[in-house]
mmCIF file of C-alpha atoms in Angstrom:
data_model
loop_
_atom_site.group_PDB
_atom_site.id
_atom_site.type_symbol
_atom_site.label_atom_id
_atom_site.label_comp_id
_atom_site.label_asym_id
_atom_site.label_seq_id
_atom_site.Cartn_x
_atom_site.Cartn_y
_atom_site.Cartn_z
ATOM 1 C CA LEU A 1 0.000 0.000 0.000
ATOM 2 C CA TYR A 2 1.005 3.563 -0.681
ATOM 3 C CA GLU A 3 2.174 5.280 2.497
ATOM 4 C CA VAL A 4 1.081 8.873 2.954
ATOM 5 C CA PRO A 5 4.136 10.938 4.025
ATOM 6 C CA MET A 6 3.816 12.420 7.438
ATOM 7 C CA PRO A 7 3.705 16.247 7.557
ATOM 8 C CA PHE A 8 6.867 17.908 8.791
ATOM 9 C CA SER A 9 6.815 18.720 12.470
ATOM 10 C CA LEU A 10 9.419 19.690 15.011
ATOM 11 C CA LYS A 11 8.122 16.760 17.033
ATOM 12 C CA ASN A 12 9.558 14.425 14.398
ATOM 13 C CA ILE A 13 13.162 15.639 14.937
ATOM 14 C CA SER A 14 15.379 15.215 17.932
ATOM 15 C CA ILE A 15 15.493 17.624 20.834
ATOM 16 C CA ARG A 16 19.113 18.411 19.994
ATOM 17 C CA VAL A 17 18.254 19.512 16.475
ATOM 18 C CA GLN A 18 15.284 21.506 17.780
ATOM 19 C CA VAL A 19 17.675 23.391 20.066
ATOM 20 C CA LEU A 20 20.246 23.920 17.318
ATOM 21 C CA ILE A 21 17.819 25.339 14.735
ATOM 22 C CA PRO A 22 17.134 28.688 16.497
ATOM 23 C CA VAL A 23 20.831 28.901 17.430
ATOM 24 C CA LEU A 24 21.762 28.416 13.771
ATOM 25 C CA ILE A 25 19.252 31.037 12.684
ATOM 26 C CA LEU A 26 20.635 33.448 15.293
ATOM 27 C CA VAL A 27 24.225 32.794 14.166
ATOM 28 C CA ILE A 28 23.321 33.379 10.508
ATOM 29 C CA ALA A 29 21.478 36.596 11.361
ATOM 30 C CA LEU A 30 24.342 37.731 13.582
ATOM 31 C CA PHE A 31 27.003 37.090 10.951
ATOM 32 C CA GLY A 32 24.856 38.775 8.306
ATOM 33 C CA SER A 33 24.419 41.846 10.495
ATOM 34 C CA LEU A 34 28.119 41.956 11.354
ATOM 35 C CA TRP A 35 29.080 41.640 7.688
ATOM 36 C CA ILE A 36 26.819 44.558 6.776
ATOM 37 C CA THR A 37 28.220 46.561 9.687
ATOM 38 C CA LYS A 38 31.779 45.730 8.645
ATOM 39 C CA THR A 39 31.068 46.845 5.081
ATOM 40 C CA ASN A 40 29.513 50.104 6.264
ATOM 41 C CA LEU A 41 32.375 50.742 8.670
ATOM 42 C CA GLU A 42 34.983 50.180 5.965
ATOM 43 C CA ALA A 43 33.106 52.532 3.633
ATOM 44 C CA GLU A 44 32.933 55.244 6.286
ATOM 45 C CA GLN A 45 36.603 54.829 7.181
ATOM 46 C CA LYS A 46 37.526 55.130 3.503
ATOM 47 C CA ASP A 47 35.385 58.240 3.190
ATOM 48 C CA MET A 48 36.970 59.717 6.312
ATOM 49 C CA ALA A 49 40.463 58.983 4.985
ATOM 50 C CA GLU A 50 39.581 60.713 1.719
ATOM 51 C CA ASN A 51 38.279 63.742 3.609
ATOM 52 C CA VAL A 52 41.460 63.926 5.687
ATOM 53 C CA SER A 53 43.505 63.657 2.496
ATOM 54 C CA SER A 54 41.436 66.431 0.909
ATOM 55 C CA LEU A 55 41.884 68.642 3.964
ATOM 56 C CA VAL A 56 45.657 68.165 3.815
ATOM 57 C CA PHE A 57 45.646 68.890 0.071
ATOM 58 C CA TYR A 58 43.583 72.074 0.449
ATOM 59 C CA LYS A 59 45.711 73.394 3.288
ATOM 60 C CA ASP A 60 48.903 72.543 1.430
ATOM 61 C CA THR A 61 47.706 74.365 -1.689
ATOM 62 C CA LEU A 62 46.689 77.430 0.304
ATOM 63 C CA ALA A 63 50.022 77.398 2.117
ATOM 64 C CA LYS A 64 51.763 77.417 -1.266
ATOM 65 C CA LEU A 65 49.687 80.444 -2.295
ATOM 66 C CA ASP A 66 50.654 82.296 0.873
ATOM 67 C CA ASP A 67 54.300 81.282 0.547
ATOM 68 C CA THR A 68 54.327 82.668 -2.986
ATOM 69 C CA ILE A 69 52.373 85.884 -2.466
ATOM 70 C CA TYR A 70 54.316 87.160 0.550
ATOM 71 C CA PRO A 71 57.799 87.047 -1.066
ATOM 72 C CA LEU A 72 56.326 88.512 -4.245
ATOM 73 C CA ARG A 73 55.018 91.545 -2.392
ATOM 74 C CA ILE A 74 58.314 91.927 -0.529
ATOM 75 C CA SER A 75 60.123 91.806 -3.862
ATOM 76 C CA ALA A 76 57.800 94.547 -5.149
ATOM 77 C CA VAL A 77 58.674 96.784 -2.188
ATOM 78 C CA TYR A 78 62.392 96.375 -2.855
ATOM 79 C CA ALA A 79 61.857 97.121 -6.559
ATOM 80 C CA ILE A 80 60.111 100.383 -5.712
ATOM 81 C CA TYR A 81 63.102 101.800 -3.889
ATOM 82 C CA ASP A 82 66.005 99.910 -5.536
ATOM 83 C CA PRO A 83 66.274 100.159 -9.364
ATOM 84 C CA SER A 84 68.833 97.325 -9.464
ATOM 85 C CA ARG A 85 66.175 94.861 -8.284
ATOM 86 C CA ARG A 86 63.556 95.651 -10.922
ATOM 87 C CA ASP A 87 64.676 93.205 -13.612
ATOM 88 C CA ASP A 88 64.741 90.387 -11.070
ATOM 89 C CA PHE A 89 61.318 91.484 -9.855
ATOM 90 C CA GLN A 90 59.817 91.199 -13.355
ATOM 91 C CA LEU A 91 61.347 87.738 -13.823
ATOM 92 C CA HIS A 92 60.109 86.696 -10.382
ATOM 93 C CA LEU A 93 56.682 88.058 -11.267
ATOM 94 C CA ARG A 94 56.360 85.980 -14.451
ATOM 95 C CA GLU A 95 57.486 82.774 -12.753
ATOM 96 C CA LYS A 96 55.309 83.151 -9.686
ATOM 97 C CA GLY A 97 52.299 84.275 -11.698
ATOM 98 C CA GLN A 98 52.338 80.975 -13.599
ATOM 99 C CA PHE A 99 52.812 79.008 -10.387
ATOM 100 C CA LEU A 100 49.848 80.726 -8.724
ATOM 101 C CA THR A 101 47.639 79.940 -11.719
ATOM 102 C CA GLN A 102 48.634 76.257 -11.543
ATOM 103 C CA GLN A 103 47.809 76.051 -7.840
ATOM 104 C CA LEU A 104 44.420 77.705 -8.286
ATOM 105 C CA SER A 105 43.556 75.287 -11.104
ATOM 106 C CA GLN A 106 43.854 72.465 -8.537
ATOM 107 C CA LEU A 107 41.250 74.087 -6.300
ATOM 108 C CA GLU A 108 38.946 74.741 -9.276
ATOM 109 C CA LYS A 109 38.353 70.999 -9.538
ATOM 110 C CA THR A 110 36.047 71.323 -6.516
ATOM 111 C CA THR A 111 33.041 73.258 -7.814
ATOM 112 C CA VAL A 112 32.053 74.455 -4.345
ATOM 113 C CA PHE A 113 35.088 76.786 -4.408
ATOM 114 C CA GLN A 114 34.456 78.090 -7.911
ATOM 115 C CA ARG A 115 33.188 81.511 -6.850
ATOM 116 C CA GLU A 116 36.035 82.164 -4.394
ATOM 117 C CA VAL A 117 38.683 80.801 -6.768
ATOM 118 C CA ASP A 118 37.429 83.082 -9.549
ATOM 119 C CA LYS A 119 37.759 86.065 -7.231
ATOM 120 C CA VAL A 120 41.273 85.060 -6.222
ATOM 121 C CA LYS A 121 42.276 84.566 -9.863
ATOM 122 C CA GLN A 122 40.930 88.001 -10.754
ATOM 123 C CA SER A 123 42.701 89.642 -7.831
ATOM 124 C CA ILE A 124 46.014 87.916 -8.637
ATOM 125 C CA SER A 125 45.644 88.831 -12.303
ATOM 126 C CA ALA A 126 45.009 92.459 -11.339
ATOM 127 C CA TYR A 127 48.069 92.482 -9.069
ATOM 128 C CA VAL A 128 50.316 90.875 -11.697
ATOM 129 C CA ASP A 129 49.114 93.287 -14.415
ATOM 130 C CA TYR A 130 49.648 96.265 -12.136
ATOM 131 C CA SER A 131 53.083 94.945 -11.191
ATOM 132 C CA HIS A 132 54.075 94.772 -14.863
ATOM 133 C CA ARG A 133 53.117 98.431 -15.174
ATOM 134 C CA ALA A 134 55.111 99.282 -12.071
ATOM 135 C CA VAL A 135 58.672 99.098 -13.413
ATOM 136 C CA PRO A 136 58.226 101.646 -16.262
ATOM 137 C CA ILE A 137 56.423 104.021 -13.892
ATOM 138 C CA LEU A 138 59.106 103.616 -11.228
ATOM 139 C CA ASN A 139 61.773 104.351 -13.817
ATOM 140 C CA LYS A 140 59.923 107.482 -14.943
ATOM 141 C CA HIS A 141 59.772 108.711 -11.376
ATOM 142 C CA ASP A 142 63.487 108.065 -10.914
ATOM 143 C CA ASN A 143 64.180 109.989 -14.132
ATOM 144 C CA GLY A 144 62.089 112.906 -12.955
ATOM 145 C CA THR A 145 59.456 112.537 -15.695
ATOM 146 C CA LEU A 146 56.713 111.510 -13.245
ATOM 147 C CA SER A 147 55.550 113.796 -10.455
ATOM 148 C CA ASP A 148 55.656 112.753 -6.823
ATOM 149 C CA ALA A 149 51.870 113.109 -6.631
ATOM 150 C CA LYS A 150 51.286 110.658 -9.478
ATOM 151 C CA PHE A 151 53.933 108.342 -8.067
ATOM 152 C CA ASP A 152 52.314 108.360 -4.625
ATOM 153 C CA ALA A 153 48.886 107.751 -6.172
ATOM 154 C CA PHE A 154 50.251 104.785 -8.127
ATOM 155 C CA ILE A 155 51.922 103.265 -5.054
ATOM 156 C CA SER A 156 48.745 103.759 -2.998
ATOM 157 C CA GLU A 157 46.662 101.961 -5.616
ATOM 158 C CA TYR A 158 49.318 99.262 -5.925
ATOM 159 C CA ARG A 159 49.165 98.652 -2.177
ATOM 160 C CA LYS A 160 45.355 98.511 -2.273
ATOM 161 C CA ILE A 161 45.346 95.948 -5.084
ATOM 162 C CA GLY A 162 47.846 93.838 -3.137
ATOM 163 C CA ASN A 163 45.729 94.032 0.013
ATOM 164 C CA ASP A 164 42.599 93.097 -1.952
ATOM 165 C CA MET A 165 44.416 90.048 -3.306
ATOM 166 C CA VAL A 166 45.404 88.926 0.189
ATOM 167 C CA GLU A 167 41.819 89.401 1.431
ATOM 168 C CA GLU A 168 40.455 87.235 -1.387
ATOM 169 C CA ILE A 169 43.000 84.512 -0.628
ATOM 170 C CA ASN A 170 42.029 84.642 3.050
ATOM 171 C CA ALA A 171 38.346 84.363 2.093
ATOM 172 C CA LEU A 172 39.135 81.304 -0.027
ATOM 173 C CA SER A 173 41.143 79.821 2.831
ATOM 174 C CA LYS A 174 38.205 80.284 5.193
ATOM 175 C CA GLN A 175 35.802 78.669 2.740
ATOM 176 C CA VAL A 176 38.126 75.710 2.187
ATOM 177 C CA ASN A 177 38.612 75.153 5.923
ATOM 178 C CA GLN A 178 34.871 75.273 6.618
ATOM 179 C CA TYR A 179 34.112 72.880 3.753
ATOM 180 C CA ALA A 180 36.846 70.401 4.674
ATOM 181 C CA MET A 181 36.071 70.411 8.406
ATOM 182 C CA LYS A 182 32.329 69.983 7.813
ATOM 183 C CA HIS A 183 32.891 66.911 5.647
ATOM 184 C CA LEU A 184 35.405 65.528 8.115
ATOM 185 C CA ASP A 185 32.990 66.031 11.017
ATOM 186 C CA ASP A 186 30.206 64.355 9.023
ATOM 187 C CA SER A 187 32.451 61.364 8.363
ATOM 188 C CA LEU A 188 33.384 61.065 12.026
ATOM 189 C CA ARG A 189 29.728 61.261 13.046
ATOM 190 C CA ARG A 190 28.702 58.549 10.564
ATOM 191 C CA ASN A 191 31.640 56.420 11.663
ATOM 192 C CA GLU A 192 30.557 56.638 15.290
ATOM 193 C CA GLN A 193 26.974 55.794 14.293
ATOM 194 C CA VAL A 194 28.120 52.632 12.512
ATOM 195 C CA LYS A 195 30.127 51.595 15.587
ATOM 196 C CA SER A 196 27.121 52.244 17.823
ATOM 197 C CA ASN A 197 24.922 50.121 15.553
ATOM 198 C CA ALA A 198 27.454 47.280 15.710
ATOM 199 C CA THR A 199 27.519 47.437 19.511
ATOM 200 C CA TYR A 200 23.711 47.431 19.640
ATOM 201 C CA ILE A 201 23.534 44.372 17.371
ATOM 202 C CA LEU A 202 25.971 42.459 19.553
ATOM 203 C CA LEU A 203 24.171 43.380 22.765
ATOM 204 C CA THR A 204 20.807 42.440 21.253
ATOM 205 C CA ALA A 205 22.101 39.096 19.984
ATOM 206 C CA PHE A 206 23.553 38.033 23.335
ATOM 207 C CA ALA A 207 20.937 39.576 25.586
#
């Protein structure tokens, strides 16, 4: 005769297996949760590392701008009062102008800085252009073909353009620092949240 299969029931399996089934389910769920947590933690740590790297890059680039602008302005001061330094000043100006443009192009890759970078580029361009005009005017004043009044007015405007350039660089520096620190803080906060979730999962599993 055909035997009708008995329906599956926990009563048909041993007590040991009945005990192991929920344990196995718990272990699978626990390992699944830990794997997801591990993946999330690795992603957040990678993101945090990238933000730290970006912060270092931004600060390094801004430091290079400052390290270039300050000597350039000092060189301009010497050129005003020492005719023998003017040829070196013009050469220095061409070299450093190209370097500044290269550094700013690195920051332009981050669109959030576009507005500030454009302002800095314009202010540097204005300073470089005015500096190129400086040597002929300084020579005219030395030769007595330019009045003291016009010379003083030129120097005053030159100083103002230089100060405006420094202010724009400082504004860019502030924007970069705020942007970098915000993203770094966000990464740290998400990283801590992932760790807290992992701790909660472990405590829940073994409660």
